[in-house]
PDB file of C-alpha atoms in Angstrom:
ATOM      1  CA  MET A   1       0.159  -0.276   0.033  1.00 49.00           C
ATOM      2  CA  ILE A   2       1.398   3.220  -0.781  1.00 69.00           C
ATOM      3  CA  ARG A   3       0.785   5.714   1.909  1.00 79.00           C
ATOM      4  CA  VAL A   4       1.559   9.013   2.638  1.00 87.00           C
ATOM      5  CA  GLY A   5       2.582  10.625   6.179  1.00 92.00           C
ATOM      6  CA  LYS A   6       0.940  11.709   9.305  1.00 96.00           C
ATOM      7  CA  LEU A   7       2.574  15.398   8.414  1.00 96.00           C
ATOM      8  CA  THR A   8       1.120  15.005   4.627  1.00 96.00           C
ATOM      9  CA  ASP A   9      -2.263  14.450   5.714  1.00 96.00           C
ATOM     10  CA  TYR A  10      -2.179  17.216   8.485  1.00 97.00           C
ATOM     11  CA  ALA A  11      -0.808  19.541   5.526  1.00 97.00           C
ATOM     12  CA  THR A  12      -4.071  18.888   3.494  1.00 97.00           C
ATOM     13  CA  VAL A  13      -6.447  20.144   6.141  1.00 96.00           C
ATOM     14  CA  ILE A  14      -4.624  23.155   6.939  1.00 97.00           C
ATOM     15  CA  LEU A  15      -4.180  23.989   3.331  1.00 97.00           C
ATOM     16  CA  SER A  16      -7.822  22.853   2.405  1.00 96.00           C
ATOM     17  CA  VAL A  17      -9.047  25.514   5.426  1.00 96.00           C
ATOM     18  CA  MET A  18      -6.944  28.207   3.822  1.00 97.00           C
ATOM     19  CA  ALA A  19      -8.215  27.328   0.413  1.00 97.00           C
ATOM     20  CA  LYS A  20     -11.779  27.953   1.526  1.00 95.00           C
ATOM     21  CA  ASP A  21     -10.761  31.476   2.409  1.00 93.00           C
ATOM     22  CA  LYS A  22      -7.813  32.178  -0.007  1.00 91.00           C
ATOM     23  CA  ASN A  23      -7.389  36.000   0.948  1.00 91.00           C
ATOM     24  CA  ARG A  24      -7.166  35.714   4.370  1.00 93.00           C
ATOM     25  CA  VAL A  25      -3.883  35.517   6.514  1.00 96.00           C
ATOM     26  CA  PHE A  26      -3.914  32.495   9.275  1.00 97.00           C
ATOM     27  CA  ALA A  27      -1.461  32.462  12.367  1.00 95.00           C
ATOM     28  CA  ALA A  28      -0.267  29.580  13.458  1.00 96.00           C
ATOM     29  CA  MET A  29      -2.346  29.387  16.768  1.00 96.00           C
ATOM     30  CA  GLU A  30      -5.395  30.104  14.695  1.00 95.00           C
ATOM     31  CA  MET A  31      -4.878  27.420  12.322  1.00 96.00           C
ATOM     32  CA  ALA A  32      -4.096  24.917  15.235  1.00 97.00           C
ATOM     33  CA  ALA A  33      -7.413  25.968  17.077  1.00 96.00           C
ATOM     34  CA  MET A  34      -9.555  25.419  13.448  1.00 95.00           C
ATOM     35  CA  THR A  35      -8.154  22.286  12.597  1.00 96.00           C
ATOM     36  CA  GLY A  36      -7.378  20.441  16.185  1.00 96.00           C
ATOM     37  CA  ILE A  37      -3.950  20.046  15.193  1.00 97.00           C
ATOM     38  CA  ALA A  38      -1.068  20.664  17.831  1.00 96.00           C
ATOM     39  CA  LEU A  39       0.359  24.197  17.613  1.00 97.00           C
ATOM     40  CA  PRO A  40       4.093  22.575  17.157  1.00 97.00           C
ATOM     41  CA  THR A  41       2.874  20.326  14.362  1.00 97.00           C
ATOM     42  CA  VAL A  42       0.996  23.272  12.458  1.00 97.00           C
ATOM     43  CA  SER A  43       4.116  25.882  12.805  1.00 97.00           C
ATOM     44  CA  LYS A  44       5.992  23.028  11.661  1.00 97.00           C
ATOM     45  CA  ILE A  45       4.030  21.883   8.597  1.00 98.00           C
ATOM     46  CA  LEU A  46       3.701  25.989   7.953  1.00 98.00           C
ATOM     47  CA  LYS A  47       7.598  26.169   7.879  1.00 97.00           C
ATOM     48  CA  ILE A  48       7.842  23.145   5.554  1.00 97.00           C
ATOM     49  CA  LEU A  49       4.893  24.737   3.056  1.00 98.00           C
ATOM     50  CA  VAL A  50       6.786  28.194   3.057  1.00 97.00           C
ATOM     51  CA  ASN A  51      10.075  26.563   2.373  1.00 97.00           C
ATOM     52  CA  ALA A  52       8.891  24.593  -0.816  1.00 97.00           C
ATOM     53  CA  LYS A  53       6.912  27.835  -1.827  1.00 97.00           C
ATOM     54  CA  VAL A  54       3.400  26.716  -1.165  1.00 97.00           C
ATOM     55  CA  LEU A  55       2.694  29.379   1.209  1.00 97.00           C
ATOM     56  CA  MET A  56       3.941  32.797   2.190  1.00 97.00           C
ATOM     57  CA  SER A  57       4.577  34.270   5.295  1.00 96.00           C
ATOM     58  CA  THR A  58       4.524  37.600   6.759  1.00 93.00           C
ATOM     59  CA  ARG A  59       5.706  39.351  10.000  1.00 91.00           C
ATOM     60  CA  GLY A  60       4.660  41.163  12.275  1.00 85.00           C
ATOM     61  CA  SER A  61       1.487  41.805  14.401  1.00 84.00           C
ATOM     62  CA  LYS A  62      -0.847  41.364  11.124  1.00 85.00           C
ATOM     63  CA  GLY A  63       1.210  38.598   9.868  1.00 89.00           C
ATOM     64  CA  GLY A  64       0.616  34.819   9.212  1.00 94.00           C
ATOM     65  CA  TYR A  65       0.694  32.573   6.316  1.00 97.00           C
ATOM     66  CA  THR A  66      -1.504  32.712   3.074  1.00 97.00           C
ATOM     67  CA  LEU A  67      -1.401  30.619   0.054  1.00 97.00           C
ATOM     68  CA  ALA A  68       1.355  31.368  -2.478  1.00 97.00           C
ATOM     69  CA  ARG A  69      -0.693  30.433  -5.691  1.00 96.00           C
ATOM     70  CA  GLU A  70      -4.527  30.276  -6.330  1.00 96.00           C
ATOM     71  CA  PRO A  71      -5.700  26.657  -5.088  1.00 96.00           C
ATOM     72  CA  GLU A  72      -5.764  25.870  -8.883  1.00 97.00           C
ATOM     73  CA  ASN A  73      -2.523  26.135  -9.230  1.00 97.00           C
ATOM     74  CA  ILE A  74      -1.627  23.899  -6.375  1.00 97.00           C
ATOM     75  CA  THR A  75      -1.300  20.680  -7.130  1.00 96.00           C
ATOM     76  CA  VAL A  76      -1.377  17.493  -4.756  1.00 95.00           C
ATOM     77  CA  ALA A  77       1.946  16.471  -6.247  1.00 95.00           C
ATOM     78  CA  ALA A  78       3.436  19.595  -4.991  1.00 96.00           C
ATOM     79  CA  ILE A  79       2.150  19.179  -1.474  1.00 97.00           C
ATOM     80  CA  ILE A  80       3.259  15.562  -1.012  1.00 95.00           C
ATOM     81  CA  SER A  81       6.935  16.481  -2.517  1.00 94.00           C
ATOM     82  CA  ALA A  82       7.278  19.442  -0.163  1.00 96.00           C
ATOM     83  CA  LEU A  83       6.600  17.073   2.970  1.00 95.00           C
ATOM     84  CA  GLU A  84       7.579  13.570   1.690  1.00 92.00           C
ATOM     85  CA  GLY A  85      10.349  14.443  -0.938  1.00 88.00           C
ATOM     86  CA  PRO A  86      10.171  13.370  -4.533  1.00 85.00           C
ATOM     87  CA  ILE A  87       7.467  10.838  -5.388  1.00 84.00           C
ATOM     88  CA  ALA A  88       8.946   7.502  -5.957  1.00 80.00           C
ATOM     89  CA  LEU A  89       7.531   3.930  -5.550  1.00 78.00           C
ATOM     90  CA  THR A  90      10.917   2.745  -5.739  1.00 73.00           C
ATOM     91  CA  GLU A  91      14.272   3.782  -4.962  1.00 69.00           C
ATOM     92  CA  CYS A  92      15.123   3.521  -8.375  1.00 67.00           C
ATOM     93  CA  SER A  93      12.563   5.763  -9.235  1.00 64.00           C
ATOM     94  CA  ILE A  94      14.857   8.496  -7.817  1.00 64.00           C
ATOM     95  CA  SER A  95      18.454   7.312  -8.603  1.00 62.00           C
ATOM     96  CA  LYS A  96      19.934   4.331 -10.051  1.00 58.00           C
ATOM     97  CA  GLN A  97      22.903   4.546  -7.539  1.00 63.00           C
ATOM     98  CA  ALA A  98      20.098   4.027  -4.618  1.00 60.00           C
ATOM     99  CA  CYS A  99      19.816   0.226  -5.833  1.00 68.00           C
ATOM    100  CA  GLU A 100      22.086  -2.677  -5.641  1.00 68.00           C
ATOM    101  CA  GLN A 101      20.442  -4.171  -8.244  1.00 67.00           C
ATOM    102  CA  ALA A 102      19.990  -1.632 -10.857  1.00 63.00           C
ATOM    103  CA  SER A 103      22.568  -2.709 -13.335  1.00 66.00           C
ATOM    104  CA  GLY A 104      21.256  -5.779 -14.156  1.00 69.00           C
ATOM    105  CA  CYS A 105      17.301  -4.771 -13.755  1.00 73.00           C
ATOM    106  CA  GLY A 106      15.130  -5.419 -16.657  1.00 72.00           C
ATOM    107  CA  ILE A 107      12.316  -3.488 -15.104  1.00 74.00           C
ATOM    108  CA  ARG A 108      13.742  -0.499 -14.185  1.00 68.00           C
ATOM    109  CA  ALA A 109      12.021   1.667 -17.377  1.00 72.00           C
ATOM    110  CA  ASN A 110       8.816  -0.331 -16.362  1.00 78.00           C
ATOM    111  CA  TRP A 111       9.068   1.093 -12.774  1.00 79.00           C
ATOM    112  CA  HIS A 112       9.788   4.546 -13.969  1.00 80.00           C
ATOM    113  CA  LEU A 113       6.465   4.655 -16.025  1.00 84.00           C
ATOM    114  CA  ILE A 114       4.428   3.606 -13.429  1.00 85.00           C
ATOM    115  CA  ASN A 115       5.930   6.415 -10.977  1.00 85.00           C
ATOM    116  CA  GLN A 116       5.552   8.982 -13.980  1.00 87.00           C
ATOM    117  CA  THR A 117       1.780   7.917 -14.480  1.00 89.00           C
ATOM    118  CA  ILE A 118       1.094   8.357 -10.688  1.00 89.00           C
ATOM    119  CA  HIS A 119       3.072  11.559 -10.363  1.00 89.00           C
ATOM    120  CA  ASN A 120       1.040  12.834 -13.571  1.00 92.00           C
ATOM    121  CA  ALA A 121      -2.077  11.823 -11.801  1.00 92.00           C
ATOM    122  CA  LEU A 122      -0.991  13.583  -8.341  1.00 93.00           C
ATOM    123  CA  GLU A 123      -0.114  16.818 -10.672  1.00 94.00           C
ATOM    124  CA  SER A 124      -3.731  16.635 -12.294  1.00 94.00           C
ATOM    125  CA  VAL A 125      -5.712  17.153  -8.903  1.00 94.00           C
ATOM    126  CA  THR A 126      -5.492  20.636  -7.613  1.00 95.00           C
ATOM    127  CA  LEU A 127      -5.835  22.013  -3.491  1.00 96.00           C
ATOM    128  CA  ALA A 128      -9.177  23.830  -5.216  1.00 95.00           C
ATOM    129  CA  ASP A 129     -10.026  20.154  -6.279  1.00 94.00           C
ATOM    130  CA  LEU A 130      -9.564  18.919  -2.793  1.00 92.00           C
ATOM    131  CA  VAL A 131     -11.773  21.486  -1.376  1.00 93.00           C
ATOM    132  CA  ARG A 132     -14.697  21.555  -4.006  1.00 90.00           C
ATOM    133  CA  PRO A 133     -17.926  19.799  -2.898  1.00 83.00           C
ATOM    134  CA  LEU A 134     -18.768  16.314  -4.275  1.00 76.00           C
ATOM    135  CA  ALA A 135     -22.154  15.736  -5.088  1.00 72.00           C
ATOM    136  CA  VAL A 136     -23.120  12.448  -3.678  1.00 72.00           C
ATOM    137  CA  PRO A 137     -25.934  10.544  -5.694  1.00 70.00           C
ATOM    138  CA  GLU A 138     -29.037   9.913  -3.698  1.00 72.00           C
ATOM    139  CA  GLU A 139     -29.602   6.299  -3.075  1.00 75.00           C
ATOM    140  CA  ILE A 140     -31.475   3.992  -5.134  1.00 72.00           C
ATOM    141  CA  TYR A 141     -33.909   1.642  -3.637  1.00 72.00           C
ATOM    142  CA  ILE A 142     -34.406  -1.653  -5.308  1.00 68.00           C
ATOM    143  CA  PRO A 143     -36.979  -3.989  -3.763  1.00 70.00           C
ATOM    144  CA  VAL A 144     -35.578  -7.171  -3.264  1.00 67.00           C
ATOM    145  CA  ALA A 145     -38.098  -8.922  -4.691  1.00 66.00           C
ATOM    146  CA  SER A 146     -37.763  -7.514  -7.907  1.00 64.00           C
ATOM    147  CA  LEU A 147     -34.280  -9.302  -8.033  1.00 62.00           C
ATOM    148  CA  TYR A 148     -35.865 -12.438  -8.350  1.00 65.00           C
ATOM    149  CA  GLN A 149     -38.418 -12.052 -11.022  1.00 59.00           C
TER     150      GLN A 149
END
């Protein structure tokens, strides 16, 4: 199973709150209260996202954090990369030198193709997509008796 870490999960929660009110400046303490995430964790995530240029920070009494770009221009891939590092399913997806078997591996190119496909999929989903409400289809009730006719 491919999993993202807890910090990445928390980052998506923080960014989704910010995306819903994209022109507002958010303080770390305020974000912690709004999300229920501990302040030290929020502060750590905010710093990482500023370093990755996903967020901008402003110092001072009216300072805080804002999105660096419109939510439509912040991809899930950018968020994951900021917190997890390069998106890679295998070591050879990042570098040949990271794998002892690279010289004799016949499927390295296929792993690269799979990795690129997943990366492209994550690039196609934006922060705006994450906060967009999904239409839940109405339930359809089928009488059990009609299944046996």
